[in-house]
Amino acid sequence: MVEINIYTTENISSEIYAKIFFQLIQEIGIEFQKIALYEPINKEFSMEKAIEMWTLAEPGCYDFELDEMVGTAGGMLGKGKGISLMVNWWENPKEKTVNYLVIGFSNKVFLKYKDKIVVVFQKLVSEFNAIYGYISDEGIINRQHITGAIDNRIPGIFEYNHFGKLFVDCIG
């Protein structure tokens, strides 16, 4: 499995981001067949339904200081022949949060569409104003894993990397 991971502090909950993502994937020639808000992934894919799921806002995350749910959160899952998707976002009224999407490709699909997938990666990091992103083989990702989150560590250095302004300013 080859993964694209993209991290951003943009509020990606809007229809605009969903349309950008799904249109770019369609341009490769790959299709999602099933989508869902959670497992099992069993709803038939349609662009309209996928956008609706992507943008569906539910109560956000628990804030221990306030002892209440804060903001809104959402996400969805998708799968097709040789492709998978997980997107998660949280809109916190108190601070910017890190939102992300993970797109998985079977090795066969990645090798068949590699050049197009790399172009889609470049477009996504630009459109989503990514703070960090990469494309890599699942095994390499697992070997480089260290404890922590994107706000206190870089997941690794891979064959394809994107370092946004936030990381460049921090690293120098």
PDB file of C-alpha atoms in Angstrom, residues 77-151:
ATOM      1  CA  LEU A  77     -14.164   7.101   4.577  1.00  0.00           C
ATOM      2  CA  GLY A  78     -14.067   5.877   1.006  1.00  0.00           C
ATOM      3  CA  LYS A  79     -12.862   2.905  -0.993  1.00  0.00           C
ATOM      4  CA  GLY A  80     -12.661   1.675  -4.534  1.00  0.00           C
ATOM      5  CA  LYS A  81     -10.586  -0.758  -6.561  1.00  0.00           C
ATOM      6  CA  GLY A  82      -7.094  -0.041  -5.302  1.00  0.00           C
ATOM      7  CA  ILE A  83      -7.918   3.210  -3.467  1.00  0.00           C
ATOM      8  CA  SER A  84      -9.021   4.204   0.026  1.00  0.00           C
ATOM      9  CA  LEU A  85      -9.726   7.509   1.760  1.00  0.00           C
ATOM     10  CA  MET A  86      -9.891   8.823   5.285  1.00  0.00           C
ATOM     11  CA  VAL A  87     -10.507  12.529   5.902  1.00  0.00           C
ATOM     12  CA  ASN A  88     -10.884  14.131   9.339  1.00  0.00           C
ATOM     13  CA  TRP A  89     -11.431  17.744  10.287  1.00  0.00           C
ATOM     14  CA  TRP A  90     -12.204  19.690  13.423  1.00  0.00           C
ATOM     15  CA  GLU A  91     -13.238  23.322  13.558  1.00  0.00           C
ATOM     16  CA  ASN A  92     -12.295  24.653  16.994  1.00  0.00           C
ATOM     17  CA  PRO A  93     -13.430  28.218  17.746  1.00  0.00           C
ATOM     18  CA  LYS A  94     -10.552  28.655  20.236  1.00  0.00           C
ATOM     19  CA  GLU A  95      -7.608  27.711  18.008  1.00  0.00           C
ATOM     20  CA  LYS A  96      -6.486  26.324  14.669  1.00  0.00           C
ATOM     21  CA  THR A  97      -6.460  22.559  14.565  1.00  0.00           C
ATOM     22  CA  VAL A  98      -4.646  20.114  12.329  1.00  0.00           C
ATOM     23  CA  ASN A  99      -6.938  18.448   9.822  1.00  0.00           C
ATOM     24  CA  TYR A 100      -5.833  15.669   7.519  1.00  0.00           C
ATOM     25  CA  LEU A 101      -6.548  13.329   4.711  1.00  0.00           C
ATOM     26  CA  VAL A 102      -4.987   9.967   3.961  1.00  0.00           C
ATOM     27  CA  ILE A 103      -5.348   8.416   0.520  1.00  0.00           C
ATOM     28  CA  GLY A 104      -4.180   4.841   0.101  1.00  0.00           C
ATOM     29  CA  PHE A 105      -3.355   3.184  -3.211  1.00  0.00           C
ATOM     30  CA  SER A 106      -2.616  -0.460  -3.861  1.00  0.00           C
ATOM     31  CA  ASN A 107       0.910  -0.901  -5.216  1.00  0.00           C
ATOM     32  CA  LYS A 108      -0.536  -1.948  -8.585  1.00  0.00           C
ATOM     33  CA  VAL A 109      -2.715   1.171  -8.876  1.00  0.00           C
ATOM     34  CA  PHE A 110       0.087   3.449  -7.671  1.00  0.00           C
ATOM     35  CA  LEU A 111       2.542   2.094 -10.233  1.00  0.00           C
ATOM     36  CA  LYS A 112      -0.038   2.368 -13.025  1.00  0.00           C
ATOM     37  CA  TYR A 113      -0.942   6.002 -12.219  1.00  0.00           C
ATOM     38  CA  LYS A 114       2.242   7.169 -10.447  1.00  0.00           C
ATOM     39  CA  ASP A 115       2.882  10.322 -12.489  1.00  0.00           C
ATOM     40  CA  LYS A 116      -0.750  11.437 -12.231  1.00  0.00           C
ATOM     41  CA  ILE A 117      -0.877  10.660  -8.497  1.00  0.00           C
ATOM     42  CA  VAL A 118       2.232  12.768  -7.873  1.00  0.00           C
ATOM     43  CA  VAL A 119       0.627  15.680  -9.750  1.00  0.00           C
ATOM     44  CA  VAL A 120      -2.561  15.275  -7.667  1.00  0.00           C
ATOM     45  CA  PHE A 121      -0.432  15.290  -4.493  1.00  0.00           C
ATOM     46  CA  GLN A 122       1.206  18.554  -5.575  1.00  0.00           C
ATOM     47  CA  LYS A 123      -2.174  20.115  -6.348  1.00  0.00           C
ATOM     48  CA  LEU A 124      -3.696  18.943  -3.049  1.00  0.00           C
ATOM     49  CA  VAL A 125      -0.880  20.327  -0.880  1.00  0.00           C
ATOM     50  CA  SER A 126      -1.284  23.630  -2.706  1.00  0.00           C
ATOM     51  CA  GLU A 127      -5.100  23.771  -2.635  1.00  0.00           C
ATOM     52  CA  PHE A 128      -5.298  22.612   1.000  1.00  0.00           C
ATOM     53  CA  ASN A 129      -2.458  24.929   2.050  1.00  0.00           C
ATOM     54  CA  ALA A 130      -0.734  21.927   3.625  1.00  0.00           C
ATOM     55  CA  ILE A 131       1.659  22.366   6.516  1.00  0.00           C
ATOM     56  CA  TYR A 132       3.158  18.945   5.766  1.00  0.00           C
ATOM     57  CA  GLY A 133       2.541  16.078   3.394  1.00  0.00           C
ATOM     58  CA  TYR A 134       4.144  13.024   1.878  1.00  0.00           C
ATOM     59  CA  ILE A 135       3.774  10.001  -0.371  1.00  0.00           C
ATOM     60  CA  SER A 136       5.359   6.769   0.769  1.00  0.00           C
ATOM     61  CA  ASP A 137       5.058   3.032   1.055  1.00  0.00           C
ATOM     62  CA  GLU A 138       3.171   1.861   4.139  1.00  0.00           C
ATOM     63  CA  GLY A 139       6.137  -0.211   5.365  1.00  0.00           C
ATOM     64  CA  ILE A 140       8.493   2.771   5.200  1.00  0.00           C
ATOM     65  CA  ILE A 141       5.956   4.923   7.049  1.00  0.00           C
ATOM     66  CA  ASN A 142       5.716   2.324   9.814  1.00  0.00           C
ATOM     67  CA  ARG A 143       9.519   2.017  10.125  1.00  0.00           C
ATOM     68  CA  GLN A 144       9.869   5.796  10.619  1.00  0.00           C
ATOM     69  CA  HIS A 145       7.004   6.123  13.104  1.00  0.00           C
ATOM     70  CA  ILE A 146       7.787   7.880  16.365  1.00  0.00           C
ATOM     71  CA  THR A 147       5.429   8.789  19.178  1.00  0.00           C
ATOM     72  CA  GLY A 148       3.791  12.176  18.968  1.00  0.00           C
ATOM     73  CA  ALA A 149       1.612  14.198  16.667  1.00  0.00           C
ATOM     74  CA  ILE A 150       2.239  16.541  13.772  1.00  0.00           C
ATOM     75  CA  ASP A 151       2.360  19.526  16.144  1.00  0.00           C
TER      76      ASP A 151
END
